[in-house]
Amino acid sequence: MAMTATYGHAHADPHHIGRVLEHPGPAPKRIVTAYGFWVFLLSDIVMFSCFFAAYAVLVHQTAGGPKGSEIFEQKNVAIETVCLLLSSFTCGMASIAADVRNRLWFYLCMAVTCVLGLAFLSIEFREFADLVSRGYGPSRSAFLTAFFSLVGCHGLHVSAGVLWLLTMMAQVFAKGFRADILRRQMCFALFWHALDIIWVAIFSVVYLLGGAP
Amino acid sequence: MFGKLDWSAIPFGQPIPLIAGAVVLVAILGVLAWVVVKGHLPYLWHEWITSVDHKRIGVMYVLLASVMLLRGGSDAIMMRIQQAIAYQSQGYLPPEHYNQIFSAHGTIMIFFVAMPFVIGLMNLVVPLQLGVRDVAFPTLNSVGFWLTATGALLVNISLVVGEFARTGWLAFPPLSGLTYSPGVGVDYYAWSLQISGVGTLVAGINLVTTVLKLRTRGMNYLRMPMFCWTTLASNLLIVAAFPILTATLAMLLLDRYLGFHFFTNEAGGNVMMFMNLIWAWGHPEVYILVLPAFGIYSEVVSTFSHKPLFGYRSMVLATMAICVISFMVWLHHFFTMGAGPDVNAIFGIASMIIAVPTGVKIYNWLFTMYGGRIRFATPMLWSIGFMVTFIIGGLTGVLVAVPPADFLLHNSMFLVAHFHNVIIGGVLFGAFAGFEYWFPKAFGFRLDERWGKAAFWFTFTGFYITFMPLYIVGMLGMTRRMQHYDVAAWRPWMLVAAIGMAVLTVGVICQVMQLVVSIRNREALRDRTGDPWDGRSLEWATSSPPPVFNFAFHPDVRGEDAYWAMKQHAKEQQLAHHFEPEYEDIEMPRNSPTGFVCAFFASVTGFALIWHIWWMVILGVLGAFATFVVFAWRDHDEYVIPAAEVARIDQANIEERRNLVSMAGAL
Ligand code: HEM
Ligand SMILES: [Cu+2]
């Protein structure tokens, strides 16, 4: 009773639907990893949607505090956005460099990604600190609660991303472009690009719509 | 230095939790001491704690669920006794203690009994049914389990250090806000769910990827066993719903810790938003639990009726329909909150639509049994008991899904009866059926049938005696969560319910006895064929317990009921030719303490957060990050089982089976 291809049991098409695509067997590791990570990213996006929803519900609950249009500085946000979009580009370059096993370009692109990410974070931090110092902290009103949480949640993700990025660089430095490290690099790149997409949503919903007087 | 933690956190004045805590502590220390003295610690460490084998992890999940079932069950007993004697008196529990008990009971039963039980069974079985060697991410799997255990640990610590929430299992604000719940109870609740929720999400991602990407050759979607389908549906729901819980709890915690205003009454916070968010998770959660149970019934009913599952395709369709619709009806949990008649009508109708695919399933099971050769083994008893019970629960569910009726029955004992009806009759019975059905696969011997049947009958009747009275008092106007009452008409029913609880307890004792007796008689109950029930899907094609690598080869599937077809085919050929396959080396993931270490740091961090011990929080987080880096730094995460070894194990199995078959032939 061995279970191999040797027995010719029956028809591959019991219900006569015509051509049946035979499933070839378990997928290779690279695909499994990327797939699983995609599923994770989707669930992360669900979490962000909750914060978006909360923002939408609470955006007019300013409790006598400032409205969005009174506190957002479009110029800062524009610089932030440019930083993040550029970093996504350099992150893509890093992936290409990893694919062709070019260490120098890999380090260079990752380093630039890191610097751009840090720039983004510091601008965001300054914005937050400035608001808090003017008495417009997250506990001032429900609107500010939702604003700080949504944007802050993204900021936390970026910070985690920067930590991950540094670990990635260290790993490539110590171990080179091994298959498992390339898989990890692929996940990191997916993560970073996803953060970019979420930022575009934040930029539009929070700053563009909310910034209009 | 120790934040809010000081000696007043330990309830020296209250004997019940203190004694319970002391007993548990002594028990744990006793077991630990026994393990160490007997020298079992290395075995436990190498074979279980650091194991990344999906079968072992599945077993540990089920073990965790069973232990927590006893804990949640003791809470249930305490509540039933309280309500039985608290007529025109205070009863024996102070009110705030009673409130902690029902909150802990609900939380434990849902998150630390039902969830780990079904996730454990899915972990154990699904890779076997798919004919593969492991889940997609073995180490992550272990992390997920240990994080769940962390959550359970924190809930249990709250028994002796501090207090648990008094808010009910969903911790509605503003009651759970800082103003009304200044103590650490809600923090215990929120952090333990937050941590175990991450574990659940990890398990969900893992199983979704496993089903979608790791199927053996020829295992097309429409050849997967039903349990794999319901696993897929349930885990898709986990991936989509648990992030909502995470976000909601995060918002609640931000309100509590940093003075945010998501759900407060001041500064524009919005309590209704909590209701919407929590039920957007909570309703799918019910289906996350019950869908795997549906899968188990499908497997059990077809195996013990000796027939393929009737209407397999409609069953697949029904499963996926439930998966989608369950996300669209959450609002029926607050019909009474003033959303307006139109909204209520839409959600009421949507809720009833779910009855359609569920009905399809029930008919399919009935038709599978119809004309089959039915064996009333214990798993089958649980399945039939389920069908009867679930139909009642479903009908009362449709009743509460009618908005006008809900205005009357909302928050009444009727509702309590209804959800226990579906969750015990649906999920717990399914978990028990699966436990009996797959136990031989996991351990290599069957469970004692006599004790099993006794357990079923006591649990089944006990369940009815306990919960049918609750429907009645519900209609007599008794609301839920009452610490004491003055209405004479309720009294007799509360007494009946208490008696029912006693019968239920006998059922639980029988189940424990079954385990003890079976372990003692394990030689007599040994399953040498790997196929004790004459099964139909691939998990029965390998030995019991399966070797670490599950299958020496990826089986090649040519239709539904893969193993059944293979057996038929083998019979036709009368095992004529001796088959010498070419074995190959197999790569398997290496054991890793990552999960355990992560859980350790998560426990430290969680505990520190609950008590506001900030330096400890920092230590815990740094530890977790260090674990991540160390794990990422590993050079060899796999080891190779040489072909010769695979051949030896596989040939031994084949030999054993061939002997049995020829013995059977000689009879
Ligand atoms: C073993 C038999 C069980 C008994 C006798 C029992 C009894 C009770 C009682 C007396 C309550 C409180 C109702 C009230 O507050 O008026 C309750 C609540 C609850 N039970 Fe059970 N229970 C049992 C099993 C389970 C199981 C297996 C689950 C889930 C898997 C479960 C889930 C819940 C939930 C979610 C609540 C709501 C808690 C709350 O009010 O916040 N129970 N149960
Ligand atoms: Cu619901």
XYZ file of N, CA and C and ligand atoms in Angstrom, chain B residues 69 72-81 83 98-99 101-111 113-115 166-172 289 411-413 416-417 419-420 423-425 427-428 459 462-463 466-467 470 478-483 494 497 500-501 504-505 508, ligand 1:
244
model
N -10.230 24.674 30.186
C -11.635 24.282 30.274
C -11.992 23.955 31.719
N -12.239 27.419 33.450
C -13.481 28.104 33.090
C -14.684 27.364 33.619
N -14.583 26.042 33.665
C -15.679 25.249 34.202
C -15.872 25.497 35.689
N -14.774 25.637 36.440
C -14.937 25.931 37.867
C -15.642 27.270 38.045
N -15.302 28.226 37.204
C -16.019 29.500 37.283
C -17.510 29.282 37.053
N -17.833 28.445 36.055
C -19.242 28.196 35.750
C -19.937 27.571 36.949
N -19.272 26.609 37.595
C -19.864 25.966 38.767
C -20.121 27.010 39.851
N -19.132 27.877 40.065
C -19.309 28.900 41.109
C -20.495 29.800 40.802
N -20.657 30.148 39.539
C -21.773 31.034 39.191
C -23.109 30.337 39.376
N -23.164 29.088 38.933
C -24.426 28.357 39.073
C -24.801 28.198 40.539
N -23.830 27.924 41.389
C -24.140 27.790 42.809
C -24.630 29.119 43.364
N -26.106 31.571 41.802
C -27.463 31.941 41.382
C -28.496 30.993 41.982
N -18.317 38.255 41.986
C -19.151 37.577 40.981
C -18.887 38.177 39.604
N -18.787 39.503 39.557
C -18.552 40.144 38.262
C -17.228 39.717 37.642
N -15.895 36.878 38.122
C -16.002 35.482 37.691
C -16.653 35.379 36.322
N -17.779 36.094 36.113
C -18.381 35.899 34.782
C -17.527 36.506 33.685
N -16.802 37.566 34.018
C -15.911 38.104 32.980
C -14.791 37.123 32.666
N -14.197 36.569 33.713
C -13.103 35.626 33.484
C -13.622 34.381 32.772
N -14.804 33.907 33.194
C -15.375 32.719 32.563
C -15.528 32.921 31.055
N -16.202 34.022 30.667
C -16.424 34.252 29.246
C -15.111 34.396 28.494
N -14.206 35.198 29.044
C -12.926 35.432 28.376
C -12.168 34.121 28.192
N -12.094 33.364 29.284
C -11.329 32.116 29.220
C -11.949 31.144 28.240
N -13.268 30.989 28.328
C -13.915 29.988 27.482
C -13.719 30.303 25.999
N -13.866 31.561 25.630
C -13.740 31.888 24.212
C -12.278 31.871 23.766
N -11.421 32.576 24.503
C -10.065 32.792 23.988
C -9.094 31.680 24.345
N -10.105 28.449 25.636
C -10.605 27.080 25.492
C -10.973 26.825 24.036
N -12.009 27.537 23.586
C -12.505 27.246 22.246
C -11.442 27.523 21.179
N -10.817 28.692 21.234
C -9.817 29.010 20.205
C -8.662 28.018 20.175
N -14.198 43.436 35.607
C -15.565 43.158 36.065
C -16.545 43.603 35.014
N -16.116 43.572 33.779
C -16.844 44.268 32.728
C -17.566 43.338 31.779
N -17.476 42.040 31.997
C -17.966 41.124 30.976
C -16.861 40.837 29.984
N -17.109 39.812 29.164
C -15.990 39.353 28.326
C -15.663 40.284 27.179
N -16.478 41.312 26.923
C -16.124 42.238 25.850
C -15.730 43.620 26.358
N -15.720 43.803 27.659
C -15.169 45.025 28.253
C -15.676 46.308 27.607
N -16.992 46.469 27.595
C -17.546 47.679 26.983
C -17.179 48.929 27.766
N -14.868 29.989 15.269
C -14.930 28.829 16.154
C -15.757 27.710 15.562
N -29.922 40.946 26.317
C -29.335 40.901 27.658
C -30.135 40.093 28.668
N -30.998 39.203 28.172
C -31.726 38.358 29.111
C -31.042 37.005 29.199
N -31.508 36.172 30.110
C -30.979 34.824 30.215
C -31.269 34.017 28.962
N -28.282 34.217 27.002
C -27.234 33.371 27.583
C -27.462 31.920 27.182
N -28.746 31.493 27.269
C -29.066 30.122 26.869
C -28.751 29.913 25.393
N -26.572 31.461 23.349
C -25.184 31.356 22.885
C -24.457 30.166 23.489
N -24.875 29.743 24.692
C -24.282 28.491 25.180
C -24.752 27.324 24.346
N -22.636 27.497 21.274
C -21.190 27.396 21.443
C -20.800 26.072 22.105
N -21.646 25.575 23.000
C -21.351 24.259 23.563
C -21.773 23.181 22.577
N -23.041 23.286 22.110
C -23.525 22.291 21.165
C -22.756 22.312 19.864
N -19.481 24.210 19.105
C -18.022 24.211 19.120
C -17.456 23.148 20.056
N -17.966 23.107 21.278
C -17.369 22.198 22.247
C -17.627 20.738 21.862
N -22.680 14.555 29.602
C -22.533 15.935 29.144
C -23.775 16.390 28.399
N -26.728 16.667 30.824
C -26.403 17.763 31.737
C -26.551 19.099 31.042
N -26.116 19.134 29.808
C -26.237 20.378 29.058
C -27.692 20.821 28.962
N -29.110 22.001 32.236
C -28.577 23.292 32.654
C -29.163 24.447 31.861
N -29.280 24.267 30.565
C -29.543 25.457 29.757
C -30.984 25.643 29.320
N -32.729 28.096 31.399
C -32.331 29.494 31.179
C -33.189 30.150 30.107
N -35.739 37.394 33.413
C -34.481 37.487 34.154
C -33.381 37.995 33.236
N -32.695 39.021 33.668
C -31.597 39.539 32.852
C -30.312 38.802 33.213
N -29.308 38.944 32.346
C -28.064 38.225 32.590
C -27.218 38.940 33.641
N -26.203 38.262 34.105
C -25.219 38.836 35.023
C -25.831 39.310 36.342
N -26.815 38.581 36.851
C -27.412 38.986 38.133
C -26.676 38.298 39.265
N -26.274 39.091 40.266
C -25.588 38.482 41.401
C -26.582 37.885 42.387
N -33.494 28.026 38.579
C -32.072 28.176 38.918
C -31.558 26.933 39.627
N -31.080 24.298 37.028
C -29.842 24.568 36.293
C -28.620 24.123 37.093
N -28.307 20.490 36.770
C -27.753 20.183 35.451
C -26.247 20.357 35.439
N -25.782 21.405 36.092
C -24.336 21.642 36.153
C -23.638 20.463 36.823
N -23.412 17.762 34.298
C -22.347 18.133 33.366
C -20.973 17.808 33.947
N -20.835 18.101 35.226
C -19.542 17.860 35.868
C -19.203 16.381 35.845
N -17.703 15.642 32.637
C -16.292 16.042 32.555
C -15.416 15.014 33.268
C -19.843 24.014 31.083
C -20.974 24.590 31.172
C -21.145 26.083 31.272
C -21.903 26.706 32.198
C -22.712 26.042 33.291
C -21.805 28.097 31.972
C -22.445 29.056 32.734
C -22.388 30.397 32.505
C -22.991 31.398 33.330
C -23.774 31.134 34.604
C -22.723 32.603 32.769
C -23.114 33.961 33.292
C -24.420 34.380 32.769
C -24.808 35.596 33.497
O -23.947 36.421 33.740
O -25.965 35.720 33.852
C -21.966 32.376 31.603
C -21.522 33.379 30.751
C -20.761 33.137 29.611
N -20.310 31.910 29.143
Fe -20.657 30.129 30.031
N -20.991 28.329 30.888
C -20.559 27.113 30.443
C -19.729 26.887 29.363
C -19.286 27.862 28.475
C -18.509 27.629 27.307
C -17.997 26.272 26.852
C -18.315 28.822 26.711
C -17.556 29.181 25.446
C -16.776 28.415 24.754
C -18.971 29.824 27.509
C -18.989 31.172 27.206
C -19.601 32.121 27.992
C -19.591 33.538 27.702
C -18.910 34.224 26.509
C -20.312 34.171 28.722
C -20.603 35.659 28.853
C -19.776 36.245 29.928
C -20.215 37.637 30.162
O -21.344 37.832 30.610
O -19.436 38.544 29.902
N -19.541 29.212 28.574
N -21.761 31.020 31.456
